[in-house]
Amino acid sequence: MRIDVLTIFPEMFQSPLSCSILARAQKKGLVEIFLTNIRDFATDSYRKVDDRPYGGGPGMVMMPGPVFACYEHVAAQSPLKGPVILLTPQGRRFDQAKARELSQLERLFLICGRYEGFDERIRIGLNAEPLSIGDYVLSGGELAAMVIIDAVVRLIPGALGDQDSTREESFSNGLLEYPQYTRPEVFRGMQVPPVLLSGDHAKIAQWRRQQAIERTRMWRPDLLEGRDDIG
Ligand code: ADE
């Protein structure tokens, strides 16, 4: 998979991309991540990429010219095709299902905005999908792009070791994950639930499912709405 990030702050990506699973996935050749600076495609001597909104109002808007020029330059670097995503709070909310969908692509473009947002012609002209990582406003799309890259790349087959399987993790069955315990059996007076030490796999599975449902009901009741398989 090839991921192209278009941003005016490529340096923000250096450390997240050079640690842990993202670093390993790149080393193994499972993903190539390219960072391109939108500012390099500005056409004036101030390297301007934003301007005031028509109609008035606060803040600045990303201009279409530099973003289009940057996209066209980057797209031409490889014959691989893929969708264009705009990081913005004004979009559909990113979730695990979307991460799974994106992890199957051969190419993905992520365009990060700053300021008040993008000139609407960027979305229309590049047929881009606006995606938000949550109902809060960041000062730019860079952190959101990193969240998406992390969630997507770890789902590419081979990115995780056998030990860190994605089969039972939160959201894979629409529920939060059950509680986990490791050694010691007693820590500061708190015991590991005896069922986990019983060796009875059917009982353990039943306990875990019950716990997952209880947690989901407690912390994320919205995930249970409309489900008739959970009493
Ligand atoms: N840019 C600013 N806030 C954002 C958010 N919540 N998600 C994606 N991009 C953003």
PDB file of C-alpha atoms and ligand atoms in Angstrom:
ATOM      1  CA  MET A   1       0.000   0.000   0.000  1.00  0.00           C
ATOM      2  CA  ARG A   2       1.148   3.547  -0.756  1.00  0.00           C
ATOM      3  CA  ILE A   3      -0.070   6.432   1.435  1.00  0.00           C
ATOM      4  CA  ASP A   4       0.516  10.008   0.288  1.00  0.00           C
ATOM      5  CA  VAL A   5       0.101  12.744   2.892  1.00  0.00           C
ATOM      6  CA  LEU A   6      -0.286  16.339   1.683  1.00  0.00           C
ATOM      7  CA  THR A   7       0.391  18.777   4.512  1.00  0.00           C
ATOM      8  CA  ILE A   8       2.055  22.089   5.333  1.00  0.00           C
ATOM      9  CA  PHE A   9       3.729  20.425   8.362  1.00  0.00           C
ATOM     10  CA  PRO A  10       5.440  17.253   7.108  1.00  0.00           C
ATOM     11  CA  GLU A  11       7.856  17.403  10.059  1.00  0.00           C
ATOM     12  CA  MET A  12       4.981  16.611  12.460  1.00  0.00           C
ATOM     13  CA  PHE A  13       4.877  13.057  11.072  1.00  0.00           C
ATOM     14  CA  GLN A  14       8.509  12.079  11.603  1.00  0.00           C
ATOM     15  CA  SER A  15       8.321  10.587  15.064  1.00  0.00           C
ATOM     16  CA  PRO A  16       4.986   8.687  14.876  1.00  0.00           C
ATOM     17  CA  LEU A  17       6.050   7.124  11.579  1.00  0.00           C
ATOM     18  CA  SER A  18       9.426   6.033  12.901  1.00  0.00           C
ATOM     19  CA  CYS A  19       8.237   4.073  15.965  1.00  0.00           C
ATOM     20  CA  SER A  20       6.711   0.698  16.718  1.00  0.00           C
ATOM     21  CA  ILE A  21       4.291  -0.971  14.306  1.00  0.00           C
ATOM     22  CA  LEU A  22       4.353   1.840  11.734  1.00  0.00           C
ATOM     23  CA  ALA A  23       8.133   1.670  11.517  1.00  0.00           C
ATOM     24  CA  ARG A  24       8.068  -2.129  11.235  1.00  0.00           C
ATOM     25  CA  ALA A  25       5.374  -2.137   8.538  1.00  0.00           C
ATOM     26  CA  GLN A  26       7.431   0.269   6.428  1.00  0.00           C
ATOM     27  CA  LYS A  27      10.615  -1.736   6.962  1.00  0.00           C
ATOM     28  CA  LYS A  28       8.820  -4.916   5.890  1.00  0.00           C
ATOM     29  CA  GLY A  29       7.653  -3.146   2.716  1.00  0.00           C
ATOM     30  CA  LEU A  30       3.952  -3.481   3.597  1.00  0.00           C
ATOM     31  CA  VAL A  31       3.378   0.247   3.294  1.00  0.00           C
ATOM     32  CA  GLU A  32       5.206   3.226   1.819  1.00  0.00           C
ATOM     33  CA  ILE A  33       4.338   6.629   3.270  1.00  0.00           C
ATOM     34  CA  PHE A  34       5.226   9.802   1.368  1.00  0.00           C
ATOM     35  CA  LEU A  35       4.962  13.298   2.847  1.00  0.00           C
ATOM     36  CA  THR A  36       4.622  16.243   0.490  1.00  0.00           C
ATOM     37  CA  ASN A  37       4.556  19.885   1.513  1.00  0.00           C
ATOM     38  CA  ILE A  38       1.602  21.770   0.024  1.00  0.00           C
ATOM     39  CA  ARG A  39       3.524  25.008   0.531  1.00  0.00           C
ATOM     40  CA  ASP A  40       6.029  23.925  -2.123  1.00  0.00           C
ATOM     41  CA  PHE A  41       3.192  24.351  -4.636  1.00  0.00           C
ATOM     42  CA  ALA A  42       2.269  27.918  -3.711  1.00  0.00           C
ATOM     43  CA  THR A  43       2.692  30.262  -6.644  1.00  0.00           C
ATOM     44  CA  ASP A  44       3.522  33.589  -4.963  1.00  0.00           C
ATOM     45  CA  SER A  45       6.734  34.745  -3.338  1.00  0.00           C
ATOM     46  CA  TYR A  46       5.202  34.522   0.181  1.00  0.00           C
ATOM     47  CA  ARG A  47       4.418  30.813  -0.381  1.00  0.00           C
ATOM     48  CA  LYS A  48       0.817  31.544   0.534  1.00  0.00           C
ATOM     49  CA  VAL A  49      -1.551  28.557   0.931  1.00  0.00           C
ATOM     50  CA  ASP A  50      -4.526  30.190   2.687  1.00  0.00           C
ATOM     51  CA  ASP A  51      -6.687  33.273   2.268  1.00  0.00           C
ATOM     52  CA  ARG A  52      -9.703  35.045   3.784  1.00  0.00           C
ATOM     53  CA  PRO A  53     -13.144  33.533   3.198  1.00  0.00           C
ATOM     54  CA  TYR A  54     -15.441  35.095   0.600  1.00  0.00           C
ATOM     55  CA  GLY A  55     -18.549  36.385   2.356  1.00  0.00           C
ATOM     56  CA  GLY A  56     -16.565  37.351   5.430  1.00  0.00           C
ATOM     57  CA  GLY A  57     -16.118  35.544   8.731  1.00  0.00           C
ATOM     58  CA  PRO A  58     -13.196  34.629  10.931  1.00  0.00           C
ATOM     59  CA  GLY A  59     -10.066  32.714  10.020  1.00  0.00           C
ATOM     60  CA  MET A  60      -8.429  31.619   6.826  1.00  0.00           C
ATOM     61  CA  VAL A  61      -9.315  28.995   4.220  1.00  0.00           C
ATOM     62  CA  MET A  62      -6.951  26.628   2.346  1.00  0.00           C
ATOM     63  CA  MET A  63      -6.685  27.851  -1.247  1.00  0.00           C
ATOM     64  CA  PRO A  64      -7.474  25.390  -4.035  1.00  0.00           C
ATOM     65  CA  GLY A  65      -4.484  26.227  -6.274  1.00  0.00           C
ATOM     66  CA  PRO A  66      -1.615  24.880  -4.145  1.00  0.00           C
ATOM     67  CA  VAL A  67      -3.623  21.823  -3.024  1.00  0.00           C
ATOM     68  CA  PHE A  68      -4.567  20.875  -6.617  1.00  0.00           C
ATOM     69  CA  ALA A  69      -0.995  21.398  -7.854  1.00  0.00           C
ATOM     70  CA  CYS A  70       0.389  19.328  -4.981  1.00  0.00           C
ATOM     71  CA  TYR A  71      -2.132  16.524  -5.557  1.00  0.00           C
ATOM     72  CA  GLU A  72      -1.456  16.397  -9.298  1.00  0.00           C
ATOM     73  CA  HIS A  73       2.294  16.252  -8.698  1.00  0.00           C
ATOM     74  CA  VAL A  74       1.987  13.461  -6.127  1.00  0.00           C
ATOM     75  CA  ALA A  75      -0.605  11.456  -8.089  1.00  0.00           C
ATOM     76  CA  ALA A  76       1.727  11.368 -11.100  1.00  0.00           C
ATOM     77  CA  GLN A  77       4.552   9.797  -9.045  1.00  0.00           C
ATOM     78  CA  SER A  78       2.965   6.346  -9.216  1.00  0.00           C
ATOM     79  CA  PRO A  79       0.424   4.580 -11.458  1.00  0.00           C
ATOM     80  CA  LEU A  80      -1.403   3.297  -8.349  1.00  0.00           C
ATOM     81  CA  LYS A  81      -4.894   4.725  -7.868  1.00  0.00           C
ATOM     82  CA  GLY A  82      -6.763   5.444  -4.661  1.00  0.00           C
ATOM     83  CA  PRO A  83      -9.321   7.664  -2.982  1.00  0.00           C
ATOM     84  CA  VAL A  84      -8.611  11.159  -1.664  1.00  0.00           C
ATOM     85  CA  ILE A  85      -9.524  11.892   1.940  1.00  0.00           C
ATOM     86  CA  LEU A  86      -9.787  15.372   3.426  1.00  0.00           C
ATOM     87  CA  LEU A  87      -9.202  15.567   7.166  1.00  0.00           C
ATOM     88  CA  THR A  88     -11.814  17.889   8.602  1.00  0.00           C
ATOM     89  CA  PRO A  89     -14.346  17.918  11.440  1.00  0.00           C
ATOM     90  CA  GLN A  90     -17.004  18.452   8.730  1.00  0.00           C
ATOM     91  CA  GLY A  91     -17.039  14.860   7.568  1.00  0.00           C
ATOM     92  CA  ARG A  92     -18.252  11.343   8.297  1.00  0.00           C
ATOM     93  CA  ARG A  93     -16.727   9.945  11.470  1.00  0.00           C
ATOM     94  CA  PHE A  94     -13.804   7.550  11.046  1.00  0.00           C
ATOM     95  CA  ASP A  95     -14.304   4.167  12.734  1.00  0.00           C
ATOM     96  CA  GLN A  96     -12.913   0.629  12.771  1.00  0.00           C
ATOM     97  CA  ALA A  97     -15.062  -0.427   9.789  1.00  0.00           C
ATOM     98  CA  LYS A  98     -13.630   2.459   7.764  1.00  0.00           C
ATOM     99  CA  ALA A  99     -10.105   1.512   8.895  1.00  0.00           C
ATOM    100  CA  ARG A 100     -10.698  -2.036   7.635  1.00  0.00           C
ATOM    101  CA  GLU A 101     -11.992  -0.735   4.307  1.00  0.00           C
ATOM    102  CA  LEU A 102      -9.005   1.600   3.811  1.00  0.00           C
ATOM    103  CA  SER A 103      -6.498  -1.117   4.788  1.00  0.00           C
ATOM    104  CA  GLN A 104      -7.458  -3.046   1.645  1.00  0.00           C
ATOM    105  CA  LEU A 105      -6.526  -0.263  -0.772  1.00  0.00           C
ATOM    106  CA  GLU A 106      -3.364  -0.101  -2.881  1.00  0.00           C
ATOM    107  CA  ARG A 107      -3.176   3.679  -2.480  1.00  0.00           C
ATOM    108  CA  LEU A 108      -4.611   6.415  -0.271  1.00  0.00           C
ATOM    109  CA  PHE A 109      -4.255  10.213  -0.346  1.00  0.00           C
ATOM    110  CA  LEU A 110      -4.676  12.141   2.918  1.00  0.00           C
ATOM    111  CA  ILE A 111      -4.957  15.922   2.663  1.00  0.00           C
ATOM    112  CA  CYS A 112      -4.455  17.860   5.889  1.00  0.00           C
ATOM    113  CA  GLY A 113      -5.911  21.320   6.318  1.00  0.00           C
ATOM    114  CA  ARG A 114      -5.133  24.064   8.774  1.00  0.00           C
ATOM    115  CA  TYR A 115      -7.103  27.197   9.493  1.00  0.00           C
ATOM    116  CA  GLU A 116     -10.898  27.317   9.116  1.00  0.00           C
ATOM    117  CA  GLY A 117     -11.069  24.635   6.464  1.00  0.00           C
ATOM    118  CA  PHE A 118     -10.753  23.938   2.752  1.00  0.00           C
ATOM    119  CA  ASP A 119     -12.111  25.865  -0.209  1.00  0.00           C
ATOM    120  CA  GLU A 120     -15.104  23.700  -1.176  1.00  0.00           C
ATOM    121  CA  ARG A 121     -13.749  23.261  -4.728  1.00  0.00           C
ATOM    122  CA  ILE A 122     -10.992  21.031  -3.306  1.00  0.00           C
ATOM    123  CA  ARG A 123     -13.588  18.487  -2.156  1.00  0.00           C
ATOM    124  CA  ILE A 124     -15.581  18.736  -5.361  1.00  0.00           C
ATOM    125  CA  GLY A 125     -12.691  18.897  -7.848  1.00  0.00           C
ATOM    126  CA  LEU A 126     -10.659  16.068  -6.306  1.00  0.00           C
ATOM    127  CA  ASN A 127     -13.793  14.008  -5.582  1.00  0.00           C
ATOM    128  CA  ALA A 128     -12.486  13.853  -2.012  1.00  0.00           C
ATOM    129  CA  GLU A 129     -14.211  12.279   0.968  1.00  0.00           C
ATOM    130  CA  PRO A 130     -14.222  14.417   4.127  1.00  0.00           C
ATOM    131  CA  LEU A 131     -13.373  12.353   7.217  1.00  0.00           C
ATOM    132  CA  SER A 132     -13.384  13.402  10.870  1.00  0.00           C
ATOM    133  CA  ILE A 133     -11.748  11.456  13.699  1.00  0.00           C
ATOM    134  CA  GLY A 134     -14.212  12.732  16.316  1.00  0.00           C
ATOM    135  CA  ASP A 135     -16.487  15.514  17.439  1.00  0.00           C
ATOM    136  CA  TYR A 136     -13.850  18.020  18.493  1.00  0.00           C
ATOM    137  CA  VAL A 137     -11.766  20.547  16.614  1.00  0.00           C
ATOM    138  CA  LEU A 138      -8.010  20.060  16.214  1.00  0.00           C
ATOM    139  CA  SER A 139      -5.773  22.857  15.039  1.00  0.00           C
ATOM    140  CA  GLY A 140      -5.103  20.948  11.843  1.00  0.00           C
ATOM    141  CA  GLY A 141      -5.643  17.650  10.078  1.00  0.00           C
ATOM    142  CA  GLU A 142      -2.124  16.299  10.741  1.00  0.00           C
ATOM    143  CA  LEU A 143      -2.890  14.510  14.008  1.00  0.00           C
ATOM    144  CA  ALA A 144      -6.076  13.114  12.461  1.00  0.00           C
ATOM    145  CA  ALA A 145      -4.078  11.795   9.484  1.00  0.00           C
ATOM    146  CA  MET A 146      -1.651  10.101  11.880  1.00  0.00           C
ATOM    147  CA  VAL A 147      -4.548   8.473  13.734  1.00  0.00           C
ATOM    148  CA  ILE A 148      -5.925   7.138  10.459  1.00  0.00           C
ATOM    149  CA  ILE A 149      -2.514   5.909   9.258  1.00  0.00           C
ATOM    150  CA  ASP A 150      -1.967   4.060  12.540  1.00  0.00           C
ATOM    151  CA  ALA A 151      -5.425   2.464  12.598  1.00  0.00           C
ATOM    152  CA  VAL A 152      -5.175   1.430   8.917  1.00  0.00           C
ATOM    153  CA  VAL A 153      -1.579   0.186   8.723  1.00  0.00           C
ATOM    154  CA  ARG A 154      -1.861  -2.144  11.726  1.00  0.00           C
ATOM    155  CA  LEU A 155      -4.683  -3.952   9.855  1.00  0.00           C
ATOM    156  CA  ILE A 156      -2.540  -4.708   6.793  1.00  0.00           C
ATOM    157  CA  PRO A 157      -1.816  -8.448   6.936  1.00  0.00           C
ATOM    158  CA  GLY A 158       1.685  -8.977   8.346  1.00  0.00           C
ATOM    159  CA  ALA A 159       1.885  -5.628  10.173  1.00  0.00           C
ATOM    160  CA  LEU A 160       1.222  -7.163  13.576  1.00  0.00           C
ATOM    161  CA  GLY A 161       3.095 -10.082  15.073  1.00  0.00           C
ATOM    162  CA  ASP A 162       1.053 -13.243  15.765  1.00  0.00           C
ATOM    163  CA  GLN A 163       0.786 -12.177  19.365  1.00  0.00           C
ATOM    164  CA  ASP A 164      -1.069  -8.974  18.662  1.00  0.00           C
ATOM    165  CA  SER A 165      -3.990 -10.337  16.720  1.00  0.00           C
ATOM    166  CA  THR A 166      -6.836  -7.999  15.818  1.00  0.00           C
ATOM    167  CA  ARG A 167      -9.460 -10.735  16.062  1.00  0.00           C
ATOM    168  CA  GLU A 168     -10.818 -10.047  19.520  1.00  0.00           C
ATOM    169  CA  GLU A 169     -10.027  -6.383  20.009  1.00  0.00           C
ATOM    170  CA  SER A 170     -12.536  -3.638  20.724  1.00  0.00           C
ATOM    171  CA  PHE A 171     -15.080  -2.953  17.951  1.00  0.00           C
ATOM    172  CA  SER A 172     -14.202  -6.119  16.002  1.00  0.00           C
ATOM    173  CA  ASN A 173     -17.582  -7.512  17.140  1.00  0.00           C
ATOM    174  CA  GLY A 174     -19.236  -4.144  17.779  1.00  0.00           C
ATOM    175  CA  LEU A 175     -18.418  -4.307  21.516  1.00  0.00           C
ATOM    176  CA  LEU A 176     -15.679  -2.921  23.731  1.00  0.00           C
ATOM    177  CA  GLU A 177     -13.100  -5.529  24.600  1.00  0.00           C
ATOM    178  CA  TYR A 178     -13.356  -7.586  27.808  1.00  0.00           C
ATOM    179  CA  PRO A 179     -10.946  -6.805  30.695  1.00  0.00           C
ATOM    180  CA  GLN A 180      -7.483  -8.371  30.503  1.00  0.00           C
ATOM    181  CA  TYR A 181      -5.179  -9.534  33.300  1.00  0.00           C
ATOM    182  CA  THR A 182      -1.570 -10.700  33.435  1.00  0.00           C
ATOM    183  CA  ARG A 183       0.783 -11.716  36.246  1.00  0.00           C
ATOM    184  CA  PRO A 184       0.823 -11.505  39.232  1.00  0.00           C
ATOM    185  CA  GLU A 185      -2.347 -13.308  40.351  1.00  0.00           C
ATOM    186  CA  VAL A 186      -2.753 -10.872  43.246  1.00  0.00           C
ATOM    187  CA  PHE A 187      -1.651  -7.247  42.959  1.00  0.00           C
ATOM    188  CA  ARG A 188      -2.137  -4.870  45.919  1.00  0.00           C
ATOM    189  CA  GLY A 189      -4.950  -7.061  47.177  1.00  0.00           C
ATOM    190  CA  MET A 190      -6.724  -7.239  43.810  1.00  0.00           C
ATOM    191  CA  GLN A 191      -7.285 -10.787  42.520  1.00  0.00           C
ATOM    192  CA  VAL A 192      -7.391 -12.016  38.957  1.00  0.00           C
ATOM    193  CA  PRO A 193     -10.962 -13.351  38.403  1.00  0.00           C
ATOM    194  CA  PRO A 194     -10.755 -17.103  39.213  1.00  0.00           C
ATOM    195  CA  VAL A 195     -12.505 -18.125  35.979  1.00  0.00           C
ATOM    196  CA  LEU A 196      -9.420 -16.949  34.014  1.00  0.00           C
ATOM    197  CA  LEU A 197      -7.249 -19.378  35.981  1.00  0.00           C
ATOM    198  CA  SER A 198      -9.702 -22.275  35.615  1.00  0.00           C
ATOM    199  CA  GLY A 199      -8.479 -23.567  32.240  1.00  0.00           C
ATOM    200  CA  ASP A 200     -12.142 -23.987  31.194  1.00  0.00           C
ATOM    201  CA  HIS A 201     -12.123 -22.340  27.756  1.00  0.00           C
ATOM    202  CA  ALA A 202     -15.889 -22.373  27.253  1.00  0.00           C
ATOM    203  CA  LYS A 203     -16.439 -20.720  30.630  1.00  0.00           C
ATOM    204  CA  ILE A 204     -13.726 -18.148  29.931  1.00  0.00           C
ATOM    205  CA  ALA A 205     -15.288 -17.270  26.570  1.00  0.00           C
ATOM    206  CA  GLN A 206     -18.699 -16.908  28.196  1.00  0.00           C
ATOM    207  CA  TRP A 207     -17.296 -14.685  30.984  1.00  0.00           C
ATOM    208  CA  ARG A 208     -15.455 -12.507  28.492  1.00  0.00           C
ATOM    209  CA  ARG A 209     -18.523 -11.979  26.344  1.00  0.00           C
ATOM    210  CA  GLN A 210     -20.582 -11.062  29.416  1.00  0.00           C
ATOM    211  CA  GLN A 211     -17.902  -8.604  30.547  1.00  0.00           C
ATOM    212  CA  ALA A 212     -17.663  -7.077  27.061  1.00  0.00           C
ATOM    213  CA  ILE A 213     -21.418  -6.499  27.039  1.00  0.00           C
ATOM    214  CA  GLU A 214     -21.389  -5.005  30.558  1.00  0.00           C
ATOM    215  CA  ARG A 215     -18.555  -2.640  29.716  1.00  0.00           C
ATOM    216  CA  THR A 216     -20.171  -1.572  26.499  1.00  0.00           C
ATOM    217  CA  ARG A 217     -23.436  -0.912  28.347  1.00  0.00           C
ATOM    218  CA  MET A 218     -21.541   1.152  30.943  1.00  0.00           C
ATOM    219  CA  TRP A 219     -19.201   3.196  28.717  1.00  0.00           C
ATOM    220  CA  ARG A 220     -20.647   3.088  25.206  1.00  0.00           C
ATOM    221  CA  PRO A 221     -24.382   2.347  25.332  1.00  0.00           C
ATOM    222  CA  ASP A 222     -24.695   3.897  21.856  1.00  0.00           C
ATOM    223  CA  LEU A 223     -22.940   0.805  20.424  1.00  0.00           C
ATOM    224  CA  LEU A 224     -25.789  -1.432  21.654  1.00  0.00           C
ATOM    225  CA  GLU A 225     -28.638   0.563  20.140  1.00  0.00           C
ATOM    226  CA  GLY A 226     -30.651  -1.480  17.674  1.00  0.00           C
ATOM    227  CA  ARG A 227     -28.917  -4.776  18.554  1.00  0.00           C
ATOM    228  CA  ASP A 228     -31.368  -7.562  19.327  1.00  0.00           C
ATOM    229  CA  ASP A 229     -28.701 -10.257  19.932  1.00  0.00           C
ATOM    230  CA  ILE A 230     -27.824  -8.808  23.345  1.00  0.00           C
ATOM    231  CA  GLY A 231     -30.274  -9.175  26.218  1.00  0.00           C
TER     232      GLY A 231
HETATM  233  N1  ADE B   1      -9.122  18.798  11.594  1.00  0.00           N
HETATM  234  C1  ADE B   1      -9.509  19.527  12.653  1.00  0.00           C
HETATM  235  N2  ADE B   1     -10.274  18.794  13.490  1.00  0.00           N
HETATM  236  C2  ADE B   1     -10.385  17.550  12.931  1.00  0.00           C
HETATM  237  C3  ADE B   1     -11.054  16.358  13.308  1.00  0.00           C
HETATM  238  N3  ADE B   1     -11.788  16.267  14.416  1.00  0.00           N
HETATM  239  N4  ADE B   1     -10.951  15.291  12.493  1.00  0.00           N
HETATM  240  C4  ADE B   1     -10.241  15.371  11.341  1.00  0.00           C
HETATM  241  N5  ADE B   1      -9.589  16.471  10.934  1.00  0.00           N
HETATM  242  C5  ADE B   1      -9.652  17.556  11.718  1.00  0.00           C
END
